[in-house]
PDB file of C-alpha atoms in Angstrom:
ATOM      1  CA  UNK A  24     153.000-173.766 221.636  1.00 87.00           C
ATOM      2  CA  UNK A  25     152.107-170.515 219.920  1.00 93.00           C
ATOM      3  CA  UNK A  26     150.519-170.338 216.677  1.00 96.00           C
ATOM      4  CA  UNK A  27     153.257-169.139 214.886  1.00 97.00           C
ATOM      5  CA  UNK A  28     155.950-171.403 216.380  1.00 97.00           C
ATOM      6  CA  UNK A  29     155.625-174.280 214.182  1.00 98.00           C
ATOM      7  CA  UNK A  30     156.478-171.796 211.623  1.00 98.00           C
ATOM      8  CA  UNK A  31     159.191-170.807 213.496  1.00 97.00           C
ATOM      9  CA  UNK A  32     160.323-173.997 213.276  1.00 98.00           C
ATOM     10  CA  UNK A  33     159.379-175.059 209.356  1.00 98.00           C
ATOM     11  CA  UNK A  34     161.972-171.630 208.797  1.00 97.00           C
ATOM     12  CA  UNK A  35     164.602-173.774 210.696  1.00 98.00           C
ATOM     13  CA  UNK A  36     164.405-176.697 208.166  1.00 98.00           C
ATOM     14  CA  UNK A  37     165.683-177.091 204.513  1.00 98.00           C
ATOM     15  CA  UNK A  38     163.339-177.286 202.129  1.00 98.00           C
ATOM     16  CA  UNK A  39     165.462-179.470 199.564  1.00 97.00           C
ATOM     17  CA  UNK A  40     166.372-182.223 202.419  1.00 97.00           C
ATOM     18  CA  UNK A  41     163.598-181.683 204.558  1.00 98.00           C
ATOM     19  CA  UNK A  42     161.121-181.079 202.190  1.00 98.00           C
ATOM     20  CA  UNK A  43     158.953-184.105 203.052  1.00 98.00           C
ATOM     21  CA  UNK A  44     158.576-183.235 206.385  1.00 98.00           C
ATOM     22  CA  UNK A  45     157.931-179.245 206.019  1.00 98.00           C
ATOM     23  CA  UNK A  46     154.909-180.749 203.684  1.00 98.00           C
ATOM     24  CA  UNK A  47     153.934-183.086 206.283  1.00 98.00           C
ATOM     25  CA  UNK A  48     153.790-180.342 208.849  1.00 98.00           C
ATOM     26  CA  UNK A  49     152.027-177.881 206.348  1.00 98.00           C
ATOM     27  CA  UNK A  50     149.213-180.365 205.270  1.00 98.00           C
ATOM     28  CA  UNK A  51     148.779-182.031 208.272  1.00 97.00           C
ATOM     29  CA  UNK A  52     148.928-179.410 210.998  1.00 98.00           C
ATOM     30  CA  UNK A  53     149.195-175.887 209.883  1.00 98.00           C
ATOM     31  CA  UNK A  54     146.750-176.064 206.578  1.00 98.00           C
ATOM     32  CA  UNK A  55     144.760-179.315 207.058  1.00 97.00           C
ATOM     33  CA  UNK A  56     141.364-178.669 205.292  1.00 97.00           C
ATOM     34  CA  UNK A  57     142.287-175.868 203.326  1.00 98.00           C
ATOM     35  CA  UNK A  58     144.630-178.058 201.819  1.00 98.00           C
ATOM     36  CA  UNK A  59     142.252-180.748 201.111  1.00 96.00           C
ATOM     37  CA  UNK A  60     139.981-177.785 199.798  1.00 97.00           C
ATOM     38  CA  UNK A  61     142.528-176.902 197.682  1.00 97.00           C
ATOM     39  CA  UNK A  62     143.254-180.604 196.218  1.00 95.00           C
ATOM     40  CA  UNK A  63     139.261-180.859 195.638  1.00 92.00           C
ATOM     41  CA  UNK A  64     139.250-177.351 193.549  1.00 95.00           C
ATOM     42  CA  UNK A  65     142.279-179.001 191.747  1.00 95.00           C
ATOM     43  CA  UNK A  66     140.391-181.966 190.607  1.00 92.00           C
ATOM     44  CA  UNK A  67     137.676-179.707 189.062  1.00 94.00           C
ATOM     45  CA  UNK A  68     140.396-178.007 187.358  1.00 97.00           C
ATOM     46  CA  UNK A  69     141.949-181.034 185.709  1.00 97.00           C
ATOM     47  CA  UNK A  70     138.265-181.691 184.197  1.00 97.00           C
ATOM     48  CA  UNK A  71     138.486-178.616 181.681  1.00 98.00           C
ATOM     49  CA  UNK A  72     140.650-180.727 179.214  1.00 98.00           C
ATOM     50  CA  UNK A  73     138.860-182.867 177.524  1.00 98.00           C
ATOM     51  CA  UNK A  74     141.418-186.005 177.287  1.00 97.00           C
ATOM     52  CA  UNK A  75     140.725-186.272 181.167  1.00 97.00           C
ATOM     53  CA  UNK A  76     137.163-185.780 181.330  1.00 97.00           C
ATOM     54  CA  UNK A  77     136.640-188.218 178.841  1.00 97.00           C
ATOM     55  CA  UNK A  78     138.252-190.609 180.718  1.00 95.00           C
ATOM     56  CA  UNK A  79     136.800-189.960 183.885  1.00 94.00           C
ATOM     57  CA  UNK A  80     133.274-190.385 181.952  1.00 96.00           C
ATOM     58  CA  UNK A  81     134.467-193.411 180.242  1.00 94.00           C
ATOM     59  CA  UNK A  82     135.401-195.306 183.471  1.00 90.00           C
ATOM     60  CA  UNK A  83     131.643-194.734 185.245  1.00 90.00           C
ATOM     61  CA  UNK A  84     133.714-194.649 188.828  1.00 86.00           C
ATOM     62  CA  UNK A  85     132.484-191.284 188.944  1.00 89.00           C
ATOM     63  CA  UNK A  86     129.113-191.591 187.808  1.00 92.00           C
ATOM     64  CA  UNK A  87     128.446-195.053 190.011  1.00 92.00           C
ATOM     65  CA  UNK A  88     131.045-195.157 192.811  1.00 92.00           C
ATOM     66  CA  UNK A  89     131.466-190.867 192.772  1.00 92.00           C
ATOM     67  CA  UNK A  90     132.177-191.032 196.544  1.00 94.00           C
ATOM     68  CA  UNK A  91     134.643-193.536 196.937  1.00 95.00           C
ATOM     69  CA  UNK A  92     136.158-192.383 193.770  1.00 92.00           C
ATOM     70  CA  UNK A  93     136.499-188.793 195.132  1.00 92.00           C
ATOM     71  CA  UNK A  94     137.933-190.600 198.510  1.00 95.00           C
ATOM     72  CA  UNK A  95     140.505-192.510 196.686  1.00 96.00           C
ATOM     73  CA  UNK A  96     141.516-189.861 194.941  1.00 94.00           C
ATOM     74  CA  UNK A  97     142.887-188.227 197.978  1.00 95.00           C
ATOM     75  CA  UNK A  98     144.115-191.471 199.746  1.00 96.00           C
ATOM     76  CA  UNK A  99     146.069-192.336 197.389  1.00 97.00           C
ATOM     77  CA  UNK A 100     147.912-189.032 197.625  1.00 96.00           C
ATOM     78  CA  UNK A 101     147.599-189.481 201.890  1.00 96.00           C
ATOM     79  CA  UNK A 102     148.942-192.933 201.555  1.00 97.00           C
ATOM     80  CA  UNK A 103     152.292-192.206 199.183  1.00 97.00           C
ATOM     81  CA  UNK A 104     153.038-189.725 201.885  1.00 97.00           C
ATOM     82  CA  UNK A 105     152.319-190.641 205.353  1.00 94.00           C
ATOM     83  CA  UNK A 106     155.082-192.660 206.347  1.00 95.00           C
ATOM     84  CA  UNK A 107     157.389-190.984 203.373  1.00 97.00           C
ATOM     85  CA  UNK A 108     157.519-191.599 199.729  1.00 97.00           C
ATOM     86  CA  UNK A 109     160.539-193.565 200.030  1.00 97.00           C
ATOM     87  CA  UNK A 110     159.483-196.010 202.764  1.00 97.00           C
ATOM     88  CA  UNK A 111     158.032-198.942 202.510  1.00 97.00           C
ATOM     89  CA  UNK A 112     154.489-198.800 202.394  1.00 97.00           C
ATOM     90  CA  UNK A 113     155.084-194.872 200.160  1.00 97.00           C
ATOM     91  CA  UNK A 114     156.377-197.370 197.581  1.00 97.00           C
ATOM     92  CA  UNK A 115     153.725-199.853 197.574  1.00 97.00           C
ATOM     93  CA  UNK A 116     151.134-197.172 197.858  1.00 97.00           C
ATOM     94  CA  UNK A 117     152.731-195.971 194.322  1.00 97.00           C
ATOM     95  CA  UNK A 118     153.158-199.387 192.821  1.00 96.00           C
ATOM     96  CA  UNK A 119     149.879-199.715 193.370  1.00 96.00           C
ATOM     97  CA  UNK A 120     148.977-196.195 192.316  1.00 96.00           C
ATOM     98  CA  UNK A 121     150.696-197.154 189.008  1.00 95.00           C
ATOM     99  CA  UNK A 122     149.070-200.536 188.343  1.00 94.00           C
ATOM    100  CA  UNK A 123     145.805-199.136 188.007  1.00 93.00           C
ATOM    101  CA  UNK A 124     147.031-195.933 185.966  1.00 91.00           C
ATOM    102  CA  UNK A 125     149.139-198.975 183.507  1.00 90.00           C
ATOM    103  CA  UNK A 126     145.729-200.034 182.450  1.00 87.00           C
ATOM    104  CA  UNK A 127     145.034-196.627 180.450  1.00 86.00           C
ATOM    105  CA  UNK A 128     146.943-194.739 177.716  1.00 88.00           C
ATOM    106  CA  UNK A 129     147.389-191.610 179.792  1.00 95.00           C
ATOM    107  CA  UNK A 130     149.551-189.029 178.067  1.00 97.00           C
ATOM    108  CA  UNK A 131     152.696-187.526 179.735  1.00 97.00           C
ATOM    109  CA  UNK A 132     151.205-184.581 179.141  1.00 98.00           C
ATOM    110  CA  UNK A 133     148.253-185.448 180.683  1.00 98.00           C
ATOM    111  CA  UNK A 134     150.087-186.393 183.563  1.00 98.00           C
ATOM    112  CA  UNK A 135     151.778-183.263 184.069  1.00 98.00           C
ATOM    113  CA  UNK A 136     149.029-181.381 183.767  1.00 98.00           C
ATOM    114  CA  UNK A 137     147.243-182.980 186.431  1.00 97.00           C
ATOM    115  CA  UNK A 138     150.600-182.864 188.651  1.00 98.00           C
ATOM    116  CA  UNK A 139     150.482-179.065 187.902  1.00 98.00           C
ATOM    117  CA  UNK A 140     146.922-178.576 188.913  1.00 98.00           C
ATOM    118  CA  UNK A 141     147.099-180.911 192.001  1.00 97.00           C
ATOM    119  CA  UNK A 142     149.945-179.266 193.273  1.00 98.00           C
ATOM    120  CA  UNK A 143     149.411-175.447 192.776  1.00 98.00           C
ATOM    121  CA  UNK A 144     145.884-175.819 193.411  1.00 98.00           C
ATOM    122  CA  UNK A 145     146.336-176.294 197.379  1.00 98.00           C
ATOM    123  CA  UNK A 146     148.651-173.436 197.293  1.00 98.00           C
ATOM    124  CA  UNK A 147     146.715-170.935 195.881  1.00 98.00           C
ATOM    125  CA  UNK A 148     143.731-171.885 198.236  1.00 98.00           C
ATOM    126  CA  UNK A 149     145.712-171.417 201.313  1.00 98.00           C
ATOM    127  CA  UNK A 150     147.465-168.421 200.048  1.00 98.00           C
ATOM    128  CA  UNK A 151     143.481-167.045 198.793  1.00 98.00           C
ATOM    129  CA  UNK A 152     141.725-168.306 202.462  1.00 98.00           C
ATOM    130  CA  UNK A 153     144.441-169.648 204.940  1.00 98.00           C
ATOM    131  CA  UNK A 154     144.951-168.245 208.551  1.00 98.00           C
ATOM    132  CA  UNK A 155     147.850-166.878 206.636  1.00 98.00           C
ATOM    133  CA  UNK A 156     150.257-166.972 203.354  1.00 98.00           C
ATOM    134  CA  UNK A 157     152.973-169.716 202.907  1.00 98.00           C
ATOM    135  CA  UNK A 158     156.258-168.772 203.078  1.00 98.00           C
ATOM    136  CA  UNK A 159     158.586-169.375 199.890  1.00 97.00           C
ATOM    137  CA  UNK A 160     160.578-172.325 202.000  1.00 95.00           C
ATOM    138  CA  UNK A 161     156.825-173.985 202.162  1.00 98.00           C
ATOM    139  CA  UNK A 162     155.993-173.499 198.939  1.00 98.00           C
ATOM    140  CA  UNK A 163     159.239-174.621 197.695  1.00 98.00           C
ATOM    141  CA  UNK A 164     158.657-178.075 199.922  1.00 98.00           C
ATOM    142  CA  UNK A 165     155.558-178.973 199.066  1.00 98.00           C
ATOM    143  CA  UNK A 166     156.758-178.992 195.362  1.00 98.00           C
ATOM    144  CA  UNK A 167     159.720-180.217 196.075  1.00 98.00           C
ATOM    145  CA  UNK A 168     157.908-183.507 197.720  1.00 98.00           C
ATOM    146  CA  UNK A 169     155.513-183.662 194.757  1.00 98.00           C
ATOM    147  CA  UNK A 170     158.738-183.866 192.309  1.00 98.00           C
ATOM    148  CA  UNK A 171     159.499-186.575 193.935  1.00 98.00           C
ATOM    149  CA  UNK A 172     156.206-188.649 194.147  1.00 98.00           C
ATOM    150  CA  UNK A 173     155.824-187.383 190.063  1.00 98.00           C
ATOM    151  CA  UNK A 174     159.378-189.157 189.698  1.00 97.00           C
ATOM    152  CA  UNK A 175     158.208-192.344 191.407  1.00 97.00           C
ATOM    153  CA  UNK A 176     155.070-192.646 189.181  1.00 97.00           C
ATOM    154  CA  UNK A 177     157.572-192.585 186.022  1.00 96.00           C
ATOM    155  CA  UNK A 178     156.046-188.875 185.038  1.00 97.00           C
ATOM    156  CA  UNK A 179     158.824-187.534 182.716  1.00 98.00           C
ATOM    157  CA  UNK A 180     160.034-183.867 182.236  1.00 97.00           C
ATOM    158  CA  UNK A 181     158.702-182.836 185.481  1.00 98.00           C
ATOM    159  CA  UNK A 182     159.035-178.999 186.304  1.00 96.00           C
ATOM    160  CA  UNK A 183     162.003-178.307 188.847  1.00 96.00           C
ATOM    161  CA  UNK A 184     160.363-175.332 190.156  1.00 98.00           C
ATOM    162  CA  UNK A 185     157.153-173.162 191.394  1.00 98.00           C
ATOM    163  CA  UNK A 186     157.324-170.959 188.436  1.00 98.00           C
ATOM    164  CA  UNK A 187     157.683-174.220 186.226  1.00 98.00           C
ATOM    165  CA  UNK A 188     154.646-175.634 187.540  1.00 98.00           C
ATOM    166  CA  UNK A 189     152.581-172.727 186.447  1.00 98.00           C
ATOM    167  CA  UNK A 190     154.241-172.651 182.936  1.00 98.00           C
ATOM    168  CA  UNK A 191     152.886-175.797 182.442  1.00 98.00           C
ATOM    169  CA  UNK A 192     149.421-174.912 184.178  1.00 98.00           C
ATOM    170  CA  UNK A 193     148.923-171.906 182.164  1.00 98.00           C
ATOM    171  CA  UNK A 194     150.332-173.441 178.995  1.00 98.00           C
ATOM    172  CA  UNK A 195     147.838-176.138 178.833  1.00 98.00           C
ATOM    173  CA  UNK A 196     144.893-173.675 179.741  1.00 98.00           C
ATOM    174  CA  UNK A 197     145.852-171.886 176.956  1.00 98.00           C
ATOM    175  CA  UNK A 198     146.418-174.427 174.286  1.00 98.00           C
ATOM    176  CA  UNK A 199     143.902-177.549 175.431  1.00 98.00           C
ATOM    177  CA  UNK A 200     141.624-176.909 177.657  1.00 98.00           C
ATOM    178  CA  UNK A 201     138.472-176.345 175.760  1.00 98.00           C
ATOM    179  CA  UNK A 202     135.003-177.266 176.525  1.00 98.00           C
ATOM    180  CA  UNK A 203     133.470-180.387 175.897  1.00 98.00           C
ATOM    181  CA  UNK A 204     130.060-182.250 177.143  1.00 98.00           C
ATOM    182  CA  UNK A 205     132.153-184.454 179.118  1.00 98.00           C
ATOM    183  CA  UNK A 206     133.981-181.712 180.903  1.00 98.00           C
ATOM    184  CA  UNK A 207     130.367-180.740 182.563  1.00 98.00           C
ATOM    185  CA  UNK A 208     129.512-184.621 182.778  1.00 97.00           C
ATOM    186  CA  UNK A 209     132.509-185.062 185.312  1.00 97.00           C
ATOM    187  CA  UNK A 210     131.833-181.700 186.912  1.00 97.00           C
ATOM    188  CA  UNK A 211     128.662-182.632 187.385  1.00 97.00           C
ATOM    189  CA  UNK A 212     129.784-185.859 189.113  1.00 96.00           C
ATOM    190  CA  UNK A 213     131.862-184.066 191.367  1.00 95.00           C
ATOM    191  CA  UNK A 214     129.420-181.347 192.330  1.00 97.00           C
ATOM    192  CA  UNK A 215     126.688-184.264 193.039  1.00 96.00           C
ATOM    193  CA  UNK A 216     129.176-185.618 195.610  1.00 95.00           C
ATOM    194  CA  UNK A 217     129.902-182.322 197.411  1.00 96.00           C
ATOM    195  CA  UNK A 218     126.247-181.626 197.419  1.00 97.00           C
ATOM    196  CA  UNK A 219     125.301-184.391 198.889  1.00 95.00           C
ATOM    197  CA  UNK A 220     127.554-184.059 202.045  1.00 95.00           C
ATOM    198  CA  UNK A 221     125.225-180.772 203.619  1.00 96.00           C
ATOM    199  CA  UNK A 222     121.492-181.193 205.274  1.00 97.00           C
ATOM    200  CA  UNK A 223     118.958-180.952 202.729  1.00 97.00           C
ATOM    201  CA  UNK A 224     118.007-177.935 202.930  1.00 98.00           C
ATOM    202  CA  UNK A 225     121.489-176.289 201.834  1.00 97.00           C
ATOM    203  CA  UNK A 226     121.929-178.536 198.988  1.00 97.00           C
ATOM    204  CA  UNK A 227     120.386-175.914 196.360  1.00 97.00           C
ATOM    205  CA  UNK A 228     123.370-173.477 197.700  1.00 98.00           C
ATOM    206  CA  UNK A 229     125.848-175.889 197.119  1.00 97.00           C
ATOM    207  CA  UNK A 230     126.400-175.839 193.081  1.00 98.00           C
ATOM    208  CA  UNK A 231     126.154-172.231 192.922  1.00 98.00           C
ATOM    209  CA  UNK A 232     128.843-171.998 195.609  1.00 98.00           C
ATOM    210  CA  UNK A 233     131.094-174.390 193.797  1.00 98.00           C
ATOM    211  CA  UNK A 234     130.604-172.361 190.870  1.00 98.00           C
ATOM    212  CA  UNK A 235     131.550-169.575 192.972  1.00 98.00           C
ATOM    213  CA  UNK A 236     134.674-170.486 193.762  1.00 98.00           C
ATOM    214  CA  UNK A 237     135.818-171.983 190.316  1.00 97.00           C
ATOM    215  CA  UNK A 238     137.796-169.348 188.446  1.00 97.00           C
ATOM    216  CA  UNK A 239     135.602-167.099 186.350  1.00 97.00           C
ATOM    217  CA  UNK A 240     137.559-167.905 183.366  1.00 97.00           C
ATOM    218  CA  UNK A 241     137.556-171.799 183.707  1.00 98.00           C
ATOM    219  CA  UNK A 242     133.782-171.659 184.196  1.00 98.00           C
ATOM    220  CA  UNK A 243     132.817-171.984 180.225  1.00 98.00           C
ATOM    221  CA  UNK A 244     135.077-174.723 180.086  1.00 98.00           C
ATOM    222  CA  UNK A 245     133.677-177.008 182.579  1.00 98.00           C
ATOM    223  CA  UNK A 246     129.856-175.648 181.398  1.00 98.00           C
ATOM    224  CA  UNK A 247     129.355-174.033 185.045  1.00 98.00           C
ATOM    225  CA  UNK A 248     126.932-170.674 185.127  1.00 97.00           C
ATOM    226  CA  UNK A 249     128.401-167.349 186.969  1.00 98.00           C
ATOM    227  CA  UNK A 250     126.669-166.996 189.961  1.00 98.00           C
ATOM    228  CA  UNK A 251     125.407-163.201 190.741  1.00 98.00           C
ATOM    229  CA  UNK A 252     128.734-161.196 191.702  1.00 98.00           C
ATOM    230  CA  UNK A 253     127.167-160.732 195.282  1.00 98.00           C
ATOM    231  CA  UNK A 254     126.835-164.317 195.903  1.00 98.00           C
ATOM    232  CA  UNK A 255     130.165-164.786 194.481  1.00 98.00           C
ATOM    233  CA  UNK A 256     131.493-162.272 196.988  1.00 98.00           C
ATOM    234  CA  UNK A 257     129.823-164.062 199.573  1.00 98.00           C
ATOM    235  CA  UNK A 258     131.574-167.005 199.191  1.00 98.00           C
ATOM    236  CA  UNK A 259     135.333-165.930 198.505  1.00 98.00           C
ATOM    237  CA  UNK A 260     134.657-163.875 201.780  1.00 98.00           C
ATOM    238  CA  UNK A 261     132.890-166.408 203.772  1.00 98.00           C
ATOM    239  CA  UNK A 262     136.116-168.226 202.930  1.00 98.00           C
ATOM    240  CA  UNK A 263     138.692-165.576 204.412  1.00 98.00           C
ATOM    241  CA  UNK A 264     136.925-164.552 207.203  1.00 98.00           C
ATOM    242  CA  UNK A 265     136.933-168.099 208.419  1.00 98.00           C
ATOM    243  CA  UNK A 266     141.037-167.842 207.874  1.00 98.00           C
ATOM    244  CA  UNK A 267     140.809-165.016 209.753  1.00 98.00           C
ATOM    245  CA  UNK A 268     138.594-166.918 212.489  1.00 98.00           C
ATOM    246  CA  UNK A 269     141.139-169.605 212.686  1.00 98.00           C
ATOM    247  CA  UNK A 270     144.294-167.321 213.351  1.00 98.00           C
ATOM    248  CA  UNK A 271     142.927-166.911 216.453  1.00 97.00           C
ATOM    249  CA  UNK A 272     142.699-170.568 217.070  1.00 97.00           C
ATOM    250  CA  UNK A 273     145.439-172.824 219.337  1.00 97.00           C
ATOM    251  CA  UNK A 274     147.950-174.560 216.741  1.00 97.00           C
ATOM    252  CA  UNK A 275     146.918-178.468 216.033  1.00 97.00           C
ATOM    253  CA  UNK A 276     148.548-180.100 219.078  1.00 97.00           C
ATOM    254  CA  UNK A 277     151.752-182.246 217.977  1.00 96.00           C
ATOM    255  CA  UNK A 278     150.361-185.372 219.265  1.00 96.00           C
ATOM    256  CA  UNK A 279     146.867-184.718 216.415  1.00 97.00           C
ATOM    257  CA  UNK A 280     148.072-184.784 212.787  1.00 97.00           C
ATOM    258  CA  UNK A 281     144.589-184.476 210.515  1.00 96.00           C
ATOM    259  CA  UNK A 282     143.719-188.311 209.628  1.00 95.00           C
ATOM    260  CA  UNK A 283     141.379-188.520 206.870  1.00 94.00           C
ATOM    261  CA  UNK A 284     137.655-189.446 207.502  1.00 93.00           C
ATOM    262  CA  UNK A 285     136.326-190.388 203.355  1.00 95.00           C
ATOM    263  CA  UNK A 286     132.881-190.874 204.063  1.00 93.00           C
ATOM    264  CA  UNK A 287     133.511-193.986 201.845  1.00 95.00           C
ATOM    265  CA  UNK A 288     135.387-196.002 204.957  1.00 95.00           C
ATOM    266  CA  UNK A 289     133.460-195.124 207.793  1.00 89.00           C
ATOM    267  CA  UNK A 290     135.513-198.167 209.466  1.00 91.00           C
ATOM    268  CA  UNK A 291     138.971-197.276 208.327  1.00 93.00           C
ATOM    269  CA  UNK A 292     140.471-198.700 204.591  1.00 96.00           C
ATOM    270  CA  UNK A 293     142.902-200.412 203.653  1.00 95.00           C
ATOM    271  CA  UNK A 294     145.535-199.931 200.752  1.00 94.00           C
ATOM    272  CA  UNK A 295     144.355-202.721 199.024  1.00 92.00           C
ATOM    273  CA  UNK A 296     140.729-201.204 199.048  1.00 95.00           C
ATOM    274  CA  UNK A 297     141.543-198.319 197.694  1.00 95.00           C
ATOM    275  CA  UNK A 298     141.133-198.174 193.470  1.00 92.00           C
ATOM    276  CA  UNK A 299     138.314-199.279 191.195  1.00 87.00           C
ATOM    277  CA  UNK A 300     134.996-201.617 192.128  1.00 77.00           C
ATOM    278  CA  UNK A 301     135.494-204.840 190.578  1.00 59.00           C
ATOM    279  CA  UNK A 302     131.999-204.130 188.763  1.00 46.00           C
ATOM    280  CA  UNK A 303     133.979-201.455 186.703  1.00 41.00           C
ATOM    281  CA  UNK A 304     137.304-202.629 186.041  1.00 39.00           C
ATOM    282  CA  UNK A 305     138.546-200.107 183.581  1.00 40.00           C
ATOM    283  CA  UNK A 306     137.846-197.433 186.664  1.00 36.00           C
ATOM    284  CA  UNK A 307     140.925-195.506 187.868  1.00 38.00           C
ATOM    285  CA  UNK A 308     142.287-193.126 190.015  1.00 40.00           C
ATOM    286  CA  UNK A 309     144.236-189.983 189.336  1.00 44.00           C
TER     287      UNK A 309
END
């Protein structure tokens, strides 16, 4: 297999009908931790409105259980959309999704907001520091699919297209986000988990680097310092010239589609593990 032919064959599929499995083939072979990068930028993203943050304060998952939060946070996603939204287990992964969601007065707007964010956030990051763009057809799929799993969670007025998804991004930016002390709390609590996953002796890099890579004009909003331009620069081209590195890579073989590894589950999980700790029941994931 070459490393454009899975390409090749994404181009052959539709992205309407076939979205699920252009997405599946995007975020699990061609884009699998830029992707995930992508999703984790997202979730700093959602913090600079301040009905989320507080709510992600509120709960303590973040401040008490921050890894396994974090982890869950992408599960859940992983776990809708393994073995299809519409099968089985997608549905009980949502059900379940929505149970502990029901226990919260989460706006629709809210909702969409974070739909926005989580979904153009991944795109932009592969587009900004991928082994290469995505083409419309995979752009189109991967919102396309997250329609969908917005439709199964009961989100209303969700966006039909790209362009709609950034109308509500940018709309929001512009009228709510704002800063707040518990915007920087839950950055904080997110920045403390990243940190924590290099040696020692990088750690001090490691908020400065997040910083980096946060748009400069979110970075009031979520109380985050600029770093020095140079170190900035650094980091977005660190980034691309490890895209660049990867190009030259061998395509993920068919038979290895990326598995998550949370550092949470060293063992494996479970759907039923995923969600709150019992010692802080009004914890949720988003």
């Amino acid at each position: 297999m070459g490393r454009y032919s899975r390409l090749r064959f994404i181009r052959s599929l539709d992205p309407d009908h076939d979205c699920e499995r252009i997405s599946n083939l995007v975020t699990r072979y061609e884009f699998p931790l830029d992707y995930r990068l992508g999703f984790e930028y997202a979730v700093m993203v959602d913090n600079t409105v301040p009905s989320i943050s507080e709510l992600l304060v509120k709960t303590g998952q973040f401040r008490d259980h921050g890894q396994k939060r974090f982890d869950d946070t992408m599960l859940f996603e992983y776990e809708m959309k393994r073995a299809g939204l519409d099968s089985p287990h997608g549905h009980t992964a949502v059900r379940t999704l929505n149970k502990i969601h029901g226990r919260y007065d989460i706006s629709n707007d809210d909702y969409l907001f974070i739909l926005a964010s989580q979904t153009l956030g991944p795109i932009d990051w592969i587009n900004a520091y991928g082994w290469r763009r995505l083409t419309d057809y995979e752009i189109r799929a991967l919102v396309n699919t997250n329609r969908r799993m917005a439709k199964l969670m009961g989100i209303k007025d969700v966006p039909e297209t790209e362009t709609d998804f950034r109308a509500i991004l940018d709309t929001t930016l512009r009228e709510r986000a704002r800063y707040q002390d518990t915007n920087q709390q839950a950055t904080q609590y997110v920045i403390d988990i990243i940190t924590r996953w290099y040696p020692h002796v990088l750690r001090p890099l490691i908020p400065p680097a997040v910083a980096a890579l946060v748009d400069e004009r979110l970075r009031p909003l979520l109380g985050l310092q600029d770093p020095p331009a140079w170190f900035t620069s650094a980091c977005r081209g660190g980034l691309r010239a490890r895209g660049r590195a990867v190009r030259l890579l061998p395509p993920r073989p068919t038979h290895r589609p990326y598995t998550p590894r949370p550092n949470s589950y060293g063992a494996g999980w479970t759907l039923h593990q995923l969600g709150p700790c019992s010692s802080h029941t009004e914890g949720g994931a988003s």
